[in-house]
Backbone as a printed PyTorch tensor [residue, N CA C, xyz], in Angstrom:
tensor([[[ 57.0020,  86.5340,  54.8390],
         [ 57.4490,  87.5890,  53.9420],
         [ 58.8420,  88.0810,  54.3670]],

        [[ 59.6640,  88.4160,  53.3870],
         [ 61.0190,  88.9050,  53.6630],
         [ 61.1220,  90.4190,  53.6060]],

        [[ 59.9910,  91.1150,  53.5470],
         [ 60.0210,  92.5670,  53.4670],
         [ 60.5000,  93.1610,  54.7840]],

        [[ 61.4210,  94.1330,  54.6660],
         [ 61.9770,  94.8090,  55.8380],
         [ 61.7260,  96.3000,  55.6850]],

        [[ 61.1330,  96.9040,  56.6860],
         [ 60.9510,  98.3510,  56.7240],
         [ 61.8340,  98.9130,  57.8300]],

        [[ 62.1930, 100.1880,  57.6940],
         [ 63.0370, 100.8530,  58.6860],
         [ 62.2310, 101.9360,  59.3880]],

        [[ 62.3070, 101.9440,  60.7020],
         [ 61.6920, 102.9890,  61.5200],
         [ 62.8070, 103.7180,  62.2650]],

        [[ 62.7840, 105.0520,  62.2120],
         [ 63.7700, 105.8780,  62.9170],
         [ 63.0670, 106.4770,  64.1320]],

        [[ 63.6730, 106.3130,  65.3000],
         [ 63.0090, 106.7240,  66.5440],
         [ 64.0480, 106.9560,  67.6400]],

        [[ 63.5750, 107.1560,  68.8670],
         [ 64.4680, 107.3750,  70.0100],
         [ 64.1870, 106.4100,  71.1650]],

        [[ 63.4900, 105.3110,  70.9090],
         [ 63.1110, 104.3610,  71.9490],
         [ 64.1950, 103.3030,  72.1410]],

        [[ 65.1220, 103.5500,  73.0490],
         [ 66.2470, 102.6370,  73.2980],
         [ 65.7720, 101.2770,  73.7860]],

        [[ 64.6060, 101.2210,  74.4010],
         [ 64.1060,  99.9460,  74.9050],
         [ 63.8540,  98.9390,  73.7880]],

        [[ 63.5560,  99.4120,  72.5970],
         [ 63.3650,  98.4920,  71.4690],
         [ 64.6820,  97.7970,  71.1110]],

        [[ 65.7860,  98.5380,  71.0750],
         [ 67.0880,  97.9310,  70.8130],
         [ 67.4490,  96.9710,  71.9510]],

        [[ 67.1880,  97.3700,  73.1730],
         [ 67.4990,  96.5340,  74.3320],
         [ 66.7240,  95.2130,  74.2610]],

        [[ 65.4530,  95.2560,  73.8680],
         [ 64.6700,  94.0150,  73.7540],
         [ 65.2680,  93.0750,  72.7130]],

        [[ 65.6300,  93.6200,  71.5400],
         [ 66.2330,  92.7820,  70.5020],
         [ 67.5410,  92.1830,  71.0020]],

        [[ 68.3560,  92.9960,  71.6380],
         [ 69.6440,  92.5250,  72.1420],
         [ 69.4760,  91.4590,  73.2210]],

        [[ 68.6010,  91.6870,  74.1720],
         [ 68.4380,  90.7280,  75.2700],
         [ 67.8440,  89.4150,  74.7850]],

        [[ 66.9530,  89.4630,  73.7920],
         [ 66.4210,  88.2190,  73.2170],
         [ 67.5150,  87.4540,  72.4860]],

        [[ 68.3870,  88.1760,  71.7930],
         [ 69.4810,  87.5410,  71.0530],
         [ 70.4710,  86.8590,  72.0070]],

        [[ 70.7990,  87.5200,  73.1040],
         [ 71.8040,  86.9870,  74.0250],
         [ 71.2390,  85.9550,  74.9980]],

        [[ 69.9510,  86.0170,  75.2700],
         [ 69.3250,  85.0400,  76.1590],
         [ 69.9130,  85.0480,  77.5550]],

        [[ 70.0670,  83.8520,  78.1280],
         [ 70.5570,  83.7190,  79.5070],
         [ 71.9990,  84.1740,  79.6770]],

        [[ 72.7480,  84.2170,  78.5920],
         [ 74.1650,  84.6080,  78.6730],
         [ 74.3770,  86.1170,  78.5490]],

        [[ 73.3010,  86.8820,  78.5920],
         [ 73.3940,  88.3270,  78.3930],
         [ 74.0610,  88.9950,  79.5930]],

        [[ 75.2170,  89.6120,  79.3290],
         [ 75.9300,  90.3420,  80.3830],
         [ 75.9830,  91.8350,  80.0870]],

        [[ 75.2060,  92.2820,  79.1100],
         [ 75.1810,  93.7080,  78.7810],
         [ 74.6040,  94.4990,  79.9430]],

        [[ 75.1320,  95.6910,  80.1330],
         [ 74.6660,  96.5910,  81.1950],
         [ 73.6790,  97.5850,  80.6010]],

        [[ 72.4410,  97.1340,  80.4520],
         [ 71.4220,  97.9750,  79.8310],
         [ 71.0780,  99.1920,  80.6780]],

        [[ 71.2960,  99.1190,  81.9800],
         [ 71.0540, 100.2770,  82.8310],
         [ 71.9940, 101.4250,  82.4520]],

        [[ 73.2570, 101.0890,  82.1770],
         [ 74.2280, 102.1100,  81.7720],
         [ 73.8950, 102.6250,  80.3790]],

        [[ 73.5640, 101.7100,  79.4680],
         [ 73.1730, 102.1170,  78.1170],
         [ 71.9890, 103.0750,  78.1710]],

        [[ 71.0090, 102.7630,  79.0040],
         [ 69.8280, 103.6200,  79.1170],
         [ 70.2200, 105.0210,  79.5880]],

        [[ 71.0880, 105.1120,  80.5850],
         [ 71.5330, 106.4210,  81.0900],
         [ 72.2970, 107.1940,  80.0070]],

        [[ 73.1740, 106.5040,  79.2900],
         [ 73.8990, 107.1580,  78.1940],
         [ 72.9300, 107.6660,  77.1330]],

        [[ 71.9440, 106.8340,  76.7950],
         [ 70.9980, 107.2260,  75.7550],
         [ 70.1900, 108.4500,  76.1670]],

        [[ 69.8120, 108.5340,  77.4250],
         [ 69.0710, 109.7140,  77.9070],
         [ 69.8850, 110.9770,  77.6330]],

        [[ 71.1810, 110.9250,  77.9050],
         [ 72.0440, 112.0850,  77.6610],
         [ 72.1940, 112.3710,  76.1620]],

        [[ 72.3850, 111.3390,  75.3680],
         [ 72.5240, 111.5180,  73.9120],
         [ 71.2520, 112.1170,  73.3340]],

        [[ 70.1080, 111.5460,  73.6810],
         [ 68.8290, 112.0200,  73.1470],
         [ 68.5070, 113.4350,  73.6110]],

        [[ 68.8530, 113.7710,  74.8570],
         [ 68.5610, 115.1090,  75.3680],
         [ 69.3530, 116.1830,  74.6200]],

        [[ 70.4580, 115.7840,  74.0140],
         [ 71.2860, 116.7150,  73.2340],
         [ 70.9980, 116.6060,  71.7320]],

        [[ 70.0060, 115.8010,  71.3660],
         [ 69.6450, 115.5670,  69.9620],
         [ 70.8700, 115.1180,  69.1560]],

        [[ 71.6030, 114.1460,  69.6790],
         [ 72.8390, 113.6630,  69.0460],
         [ 72.7530, 112.2010,  68.6330]],

        [[ 71.5330, 111.6780,  68.4830],
         [ 71.4380, 110.2940,  68.0560],
         [ 70.0340, 109.8770,  67.7110]],

        [[ 69.9540, 108.7620,  66.9840],
         [ 68.6910, 108.1350,  66.6390],
         [ 68.8920, 106.6250,  66.6750]],

        [[ 67.7900, 105.9550,  66.8360],
         [ 67.7840, 104.5030,  66.7610],
         [ 67.0390, 104.1370,  65.4880]],

        [[ 67.5830, 103.1840,  64.7700],
         [ 66.9330, 102.6850,  63.5660],
         [ 66.5510, 101.2390,  63.8400]],

        [[ 65.2830, 100.9340,  63.6040],
         [ 64.8040,  99.5650,  63.7940],
         [ 64.3400,  99.0080,  62.4620]],

        [[ 64.8100,  97.8120,  62.1540],
         [ 64.3140,  97.0690,  61.0030],
         [ 63.1360,  96.2420,  61.5030]],

        [[ 61.9950,  96.3720,  60.8300],
         [ 60.7860,  95.6700,  61.2610],
         [ 60.2480,  94.7950,  60.1370]],

        [[ 59.5690,  93.7240,  60.5340],
         [ 58.9440,  92.8290,  59.5580],
         [ 57.5680,  93.3970,  59.1680]],

        [[ 56.8520,  92.7600,  58.2520],
         [ 55.5440,  93.2880,  57.8230],
         [ 54.5150,  93.4160,  58.9400]],

        [[ 54.7530,  92.7740,  60.0800],
         [ 53.8370,  92.8490,  61.2190],
         [ 54.3480,  93.8260,  62.2710]],

        [[ 55.3250,  94.6740,  61.8850],
         [ 55.9100,  95.7070,  62.7470],
         [ 56.6590,  95.1530,  63.9510]],

        [[ 57.1520,  93.9210,  63.8550],
         [ 57.9740,  93.3460,  64.9150],
         [ 59.4330,  93.6720,  64.6250]],

        [[ 60.1570,  94.0500,  65.6680],
         [ 61.5690,  94.3930,  65.5060],
         [ 62.3920,  93.1630,  65.1330]],

        [[ 63.1940,  93.3280,  64.0790],
         [ 64.0940,  92.2790,  63.6040],
         [ 65.5120,  92.5970,  64.0530]],

        [[ 65.8710,  93.8660,  63.9140],
         [ 67.2190,  94.3390,  64.2430],
         [ 67.1250,  95.8260,  64.5510]],

        [[ 68.1580,  96.3380,  65.2090],
         [ 68.1840,  97.7640,  65.5300],
         [ 69.6280,  98.2240,  65.6440]],

        [[ 69.8240,  99.5130,  65.4290],
         [ 71.1550, 100.0940,  65.6190],
         [ 71.0120, 101.4930,  66.1980]],

        [[ 72.0810, 101.9300,  66.8370],
         [ 72.1540, 103.2820,  67.3660],
         [ 73.1530, 104.0510,  66.5150]],

        [[ 72.7080, 105.1900,  66.0070],
         [ 73.5700, 106.1030,  65.2590],
         [ 73.6910, 107.3710,  66.0920]],

        [[ 74.9110, 107.7430,  66.4120],
         [ 75.1420, 108.9800,  67.1540],
         [ 76.0130, 109.8820,  66.2990]],

        [[ 76.0190, 111.1830,  66.5840],
         [ 76.8010, 112.0960,  65.7710],
         [ 77.3090, 113.2780,  66.5690]],

        [[ 78.3590, 113.8590,  66.0150],
         [ 78.8810, 115.1270,  66.5150],
         [ 78.8110, 116.1080,  65.3440]],

        [[ 79.5790, 117.1520,  65.3820],
         [ 79.5090, 118.1720,  64.3280],
         [ 80.0830, 117.6950,  62.9930]],

        [[ 80.9170, 116.6280,  63.0060],
         [ 81.5910, 116.1950,  61.7770],
         [ 81.2180, 114.8030,  61.2900]],

        [[ 80.9280, 113.8960,  62.2220],
         [ 80.7210, 112.5000,  61.8400],
         [ 79.4730, 111.9050,  62.4670]],

        [[ 78.8970, 110.9440,  61.7420],
         [ 77.8570, 110.0740,  62.2890],
         [ 78.5090, 108.7140,  62.5180]],

        [[ 78.2520, 108.1300,  63.6730],
         [ 78.8890, 106.8790,  64.0630],
         [ 77.8460, 105.7660,  64.1700]],

        [[ 78.1110, 104.6470,  63.5280],
         [ 77.3010, 103.4450,  63.6900],
         [ 77.7870, 102.8120,  64.9860]],

        [[ 77.1020, 103.1110,  66.0980],
         [ 77.6510, 102.8540,  67.4280],
         [ 77.3530, 101.4600,  67.9570]],

        [[ 76.0810, 101.0910,  68.0410],
         [ 75.6860,  99.8000,  68.5910],
         [ 74.6580,  99.1570,  67.6670]],

        [[ 74.6200,  97.8460,  67.6720],
         [ 73.5810,  97.1660,  66.8980],
         [ 73.2130,  95.8560,  67.5680]],

        [[ 72.0190,  95.3860,  67.2400],
         [ 71.5200,  94.1110,  67.7420],
         [ 70.5660,  93.5600,  66.6850]],

        [[ 70.4780,  92.2310,  66.6390],
         [ 69.5660,  91.6200,  65.6680],
         [ 69.0960,  90.2760,  66.1710]],

        [[ 67.9670,  89.8500,  65.5850],
         [ 67.5120,  88.4900,  65.8430],
         [ 68.5010,  87.5230,  65.2110]],

        [[ 68.5880,  86.3530,  65.7700],
         [ 69.5280,  85.3510,  65.2560],
         [ 68.8100,  84.4050,  64.2920]],

        [[ 68.2960,  84.9710,  63.1970],
         [ 67.6620,  84.1680,  62.1570],
         [ 67.9810,  84.7930,  60.8030]],

        [[ 67.4860,  84.1960,  59.7410],
         [ 67.7900,  84.6880,  58.3970],
         [ 67.3590,  86.1410,  58.2090]],

        [[ 66.1830,  86.4840,  58.6890],
         [ 65.7080,  87.8550,  58.5230],
         [ 66.5620,  88.8340,  59.3190]],

        [[ 67.0090,  88.4240,  60.4940],
         [ 67.8990,  89.2690,  61.2890],
         [ 69.2150,  89.5240,  60.5680]],

        [[ 69.7710,  88.4700,  59.9530],
         [ 71.0160,  88.6350,  59.2000],
         [ 70.8190,  89.5050,  57.9680]],

        [[ 69.6720,  89.4090,  57.3180],
         [ 69.3950,  90.2360,  56.1370],
         [ 69.1620,  91.6940,  56.5130]],

        [[ 68.6820,  91.9390,  57.7230],
         [ 68.3630,  93.3070,  58.1560],
         [ 69.6160,  94.1240,  58.4390]],

        [[ 70.6840,  93.4790,  58.8680],
         [ 71.8900,  94.2110,  59.2570],
         [ 72.4440,  95.1020,  58.1380]],

        [[ 72.6390,  94.6040,  56.9100],
         [ 73.1280,  95.4840,  55.8480],
         [ 72.1570,  96.6180,  55.5120]],

        [[ 70.8590,  96.3530,  55.6640],
         [ 69.8650,  97.4000,  55.4140],
         [ 70.0320,  98.5270,  56.4280]],

        [[ 70.2580,  98.1630,  57.6870],
         [ 70.4720,  99.1820,  58.7190],
         [ 71.7350,  99.9940,  58.4520]],

        [[ 72.8000,  99.3270,  58.0400],
         [ 74.0320, 100.0500,  57.7280],
         [ 73.7950, 101.0290,  56.5880]],

        [[ 73.1000, 100.5820,  55.5500],
         [ 72.7970, 101.4660,  54.4180],
         [ 71.9490, 102.6560,  54.8670]],

        [[ 70.9480, 102.4130,  55.6920],
         [ 70.0830, 103.5070,  56.1710],
         [ 70.8590, 104.4760,  57.0630]],

        [[ 71.7610, 103.9610,  57.8730],
         [ 72.5990, 104.8340,  58.7140],
         [ 73.5090, 105.6880,  57.8370]],

        [[ 74.0740, 105.0840,  56.8060],
         [ 74.8940, 105.8240,  55.8450],
         [ 74.0690, 106.9080,  55.1570]],

        [[ 72.8490, 106.5760,  54.7820],
         [ 71.9610, 107.5480,  54.1350],
         [ 71.6290, 108.7050,  55.0660]],

        [[ 71.4110, 108.4100,  56.3500],
         [ 71.1470, 109.4650,  57.3320],
         [ 72.3470, 110.3980,  57.4390]],

        [[ 73.5460, 109.8270,  57.5160],
         [ 74.7620, 110.6470,  57.6020],
         [ 74.8890, 111.5380,  56.3720]],

        [[ 74.6270, 110.9790,  55.2090],
         [ 74.7190, 111.7540,  53.9700],
         [ 73.6910, 112.8860,  53.9670]],

        [[ 72.4810, 112.5880,  54.4010],
         [ 71.4220, 113.6050,  54.4780],
         [ 71.8160, 114.7340,  55.4280]],

        [[ 72.5220, 114.3960,  56.5080],
         [ 72.9520, 115.3930,  57.4840],
         [ 74.2750, 116.0490,  57.0980]],

        [[ 74.8300, 115.6260,  55.9470],
         [ 76.1130, 116.1450,  55.4500],
         [ 77.2490, 115.8690,  56.4440]],

        [[ 77.2280, 114.6370,  56.9980],
         [ 78.2610, 114.2120,  57.9400],
         [ 79.0250, 113.0370,  57.3470]],

        [[ 80.2920, 112.9170,  57.7100],
         [ 81.0480, 111.7120,  57.3710],
         [ 80.4420, 110.5500,  58.1430]],

        [[ 80.6100, 109.3480,  57.6210],
         [ 80.0480, 108.1560,  58.2580],
         [ 81.1770, 107.2770,  58.7700]],

        [[ 81.1000, 106.8740,  60.0260],
         [ 82.1200, 106.0430,  60.6390],
         [ 81.4790, 104.7320,  61.0960]],

        [[ 81.8480, 103.6490,  60.4270],
         [ 81.3550, 102.3190,  60.7960],
         [ 82.4730, 101.5630,  61.4940]],

        [[ 83.1310, 102.2060,  62.4100],
         [ 84.2480, 101.6130,  63.1350],
         [ 83.8240, 100.2860,  63.7570]],

        [[ 84.7080,  99.3470,  63.7370],
         [ 84.4030,  98.0600,  64.3160],
         [ 84.1810,  96.9770,  63.2750]],

        [[ 84.1700,  97.3360,  62.0170],
         [ 84.0720,  96.3410,  60.9500],
         [ 85.4870,  96.0340,  60.5070]],

        [[ 86.0430,  94.9980,  61.1220],
         [ 87.4870,  94.7820,  61.0010],
         [ 87.8770,  93.6880,  60.0120]],

        [[ 86.9180,  93.0300,  59.3840],
         [ 87.2870,  91.9480,  58.4740],
         [ 87.3370,  92.4420,  57.0330]],

        [[ 88.0390,  91.7070,  56.2140],
         [ 88.1090,  92.0210,  54.7900],
         [ 86.7230,  91.9640,  54.1590]],

        [[ 85.9280,  90.9780,  54.5400],
         [ 84.5630,  90.8450,  54.0100],
         [ 83.7250,  92.0840,  54.3360]],

        [[ 83.8370,  92.5870,  55.5580],
         [ 83.1040,  93.7960,  55.9460],
         [ 83.5640,  94.9860,  55.1370]],

        [[ 84.8630,  95.0960,  54.9230],
         [ 85.3900,  96.1950,  54.1040],
         [ 84.8520,  96.1380,  52.6840]],

        [[ 84.7850,  94.9520,  52.1210],
         [ 84.2220,  94.8040,  50.7690],
         [ 82.7640,  95.2270,  50.7370]],

        [[ 82.0060,  94.8060,  51.7530],
         [ 80.5970,  95.1820,  51.8180],
         [ 80.4430,  96.6980,  51.8680]],

        [[ 81.1870,  97.3510,  52.7480],
         [ 81.0810,  98.8050,  52.8720],
         [ 81.5230,  99.5120,  51.5980]],

        [[ 82.5260,  98.9770,  50.9160],
         [ 82.9730,  99.6100,  49.6710],
         [ 81.9010,  99.5100,  48.5950]],

        [[ 81.0860,  98.4480,  48.6150],
         [ 79.9840,  98.3200,  47.6530],
         [ 78.9150,  99.3890,  47.8810]],

        [[ 78.8490,  99.9220,  49.0940],
         [ 77.9150, 101.0050,  49.3910],
         [ 78.4840, 102.3720,  49.0150]],

        [[ 79.6910, 102.3600,  48.4730],
         [ 80.3110, 103.6190,  48.0680],
         [ 81.1940, 104.2370,  49.1330]],

        [[ 81.4340, 103.5120,  50.2150],
         [ 82.2790, 104.0580,  51.2760],
         [ 83.7390, 103.7670,  50.9900]],

        [[ 84.5860, 104.7740,  51.1430],
         [ 86.0120, 104.4720,  51.0500],
         [ 86.4220, 103.7080,  52.3100]],

        [[ 87.1110, 102.6190,  52.1380],
         [ 87.5360, 101.8040,  53.2670],
         [ 88.9600, 102.1940,  53.6270]],

        [[ 89.1560, 102.5490,  54.8810],
         [ 90.4770, 102.9850,  55.3360],
         [ 90.9600, 102.0670,  56.4420]],

        [[ 92.2050, 101.6790,  56.3550],
         [ 92.8150, 100.9010,  57.4260],
         [ 93.2020, 101.8490,  58.5460]],

        [[ 93.0150, 101.3950,  59.7720],
         [ 93.3750, 102.2290,  60.9110],
         [ 94.3800, 101.4890,  61.7710]],

        [[ 95.3400, 102.2180,  62.2480],
         [ 96.3470, 101.6370,  63.1430],
         [ 95.7390, 101.4290,  64.5220]],

        [[ 96.2860, 100.5100,  65.2610],
         [ 95.8530, 100.2790,  66.6310],
         [ 96.3610, 101.4080,  67.5170]],

        [[ 95.5030, 101.8850,  68.3970],
         [ 95.8630, 102.9770,  69.2980],
         [ 96.6140, 102.3940,  70.4950]],

        [[ 97.8310, 102.8490,  70.6830],
         [ 98.6350, 102.4080,  71.8240],
         [ 98.6070, 103.4350,  72.9440]],

        [[ 98.4360, 104.6840,  72.5790],
         [ 98.3960, 105.7690,  73.5390],
         [ 97.1170, 106.5560,  73.2460]],

        [[ 96.3970, 106.9710,  74.2640],
         [ 95.1300, 107.6420,  74.0190],
         [ 94.8420, 108.7040,  75.0670]],

        [[ 93.8540, 109.5350,  74.7620],
         [ 93.4580, 110.5900,  75.6900],
         [ 92.6420, 109.9990,  76.8350]],

        [[ 92.4280, 110.7710,  77.8710],
         [ 91.6150, 110.3340,  79.0020],
         [ 90.1850, 110.0490,  78.5670]],

        [[ 89.6430, 110.8860,  77.6830],
         [ 88.2770, 110.6980,  77.1990],
         [ 88.1580, 109.3510,  76.4800]],

        [[ 89.1080, 109.0420,  75.6070],
         [ 89.0800, 107.7730,  74.8790],
         [ 89.1650, 106.5910,  75.8520]],

        [[ 90.0260, 106.6880,  76.8460],
         [ 90.1690, 105.5890,  77.8090],
         [ 88.8810, 105.3720,  78.5980]],

        [[ 88.1080, 106.4180,  78.8090],
         [ 86.8320, 106.2880,  79.5160],
         [ 85.7670, 105.6840,  78.6050]],

        [[ 85.7060, 106.1570,  77.3480],
         [ 84.6310, 105.7140,  76.4340],
         [ 84.8790, 104.3280,  75.8300]],

        [[ 86.1260, 103.9370,  75.6490],
         [ 86.4250, 102.6560,  75.0100],
         [ 85.8270, 101.4780,  75.7710]],

        [[ 85.9780, 101.3750,  77.0920],
         [ 85.3640, 100.2350,  77.7890],
         [ 83.8400, 100.2450,  77.7080]],

        [[ 83.2440, 101.4220,  77.6350],
         [ 81.7890, 101.5040,  77.5160],
         [ 81.3550, 100.8750,  76.2030]],

        [[ 82.0350, 101.2240,  75.1060],
         [ 81.6810, 100.6440,  73.8130],
         [ 81.8930,  99.1330,  73.8160]],

        [[ 82.9940,  98.6760,  74.4020],
         [ 83.2930,  97.2460,  74.4360],
         [ 82.3290,  96.4850,  75.3210]],

        [[ 81.7420,  97.1680,  76.2940],
         [ 80.8320,  96.5300,  77.2310],
         [ 79.5310,  96.1290,  76.5550]],

        [[ 79.1530,  96.8350,  75.5120],
         [ 77.8760,  96.5650,  74.8420],
         [ 78.1380,  95.7470,  73.6540]]])
């Protein structure tokens, strides 16, 4: 069956399992650091994990949505490397967008840098904006950028 359901939760280990299965032996992600970050995010009620599940409640894909007072960010994602995993990704993006709208927050899907991704997001009703490359940044950005790139 191709039916996909979405579960919203705070269990980071579910995303980690999907990610580690996808990467296999070549997995260099630092899940220990991700786990520590998630503990802090969850303790401040600033994020949720969305899992796409098959009819047997097995995780197909997952994403982390975090937010501040103004924006919800599609921060991290992982999926199975099969047809259902590829089909789940747009569903997760749509659900994350819906969560942001429900919370009356802007939605930031930073990291979708291709024209095809921009077209997809525009079909969901998102205005697509080009962003310049940051050459100079704050100390906070310099600290957080490698963390995002690490995952």
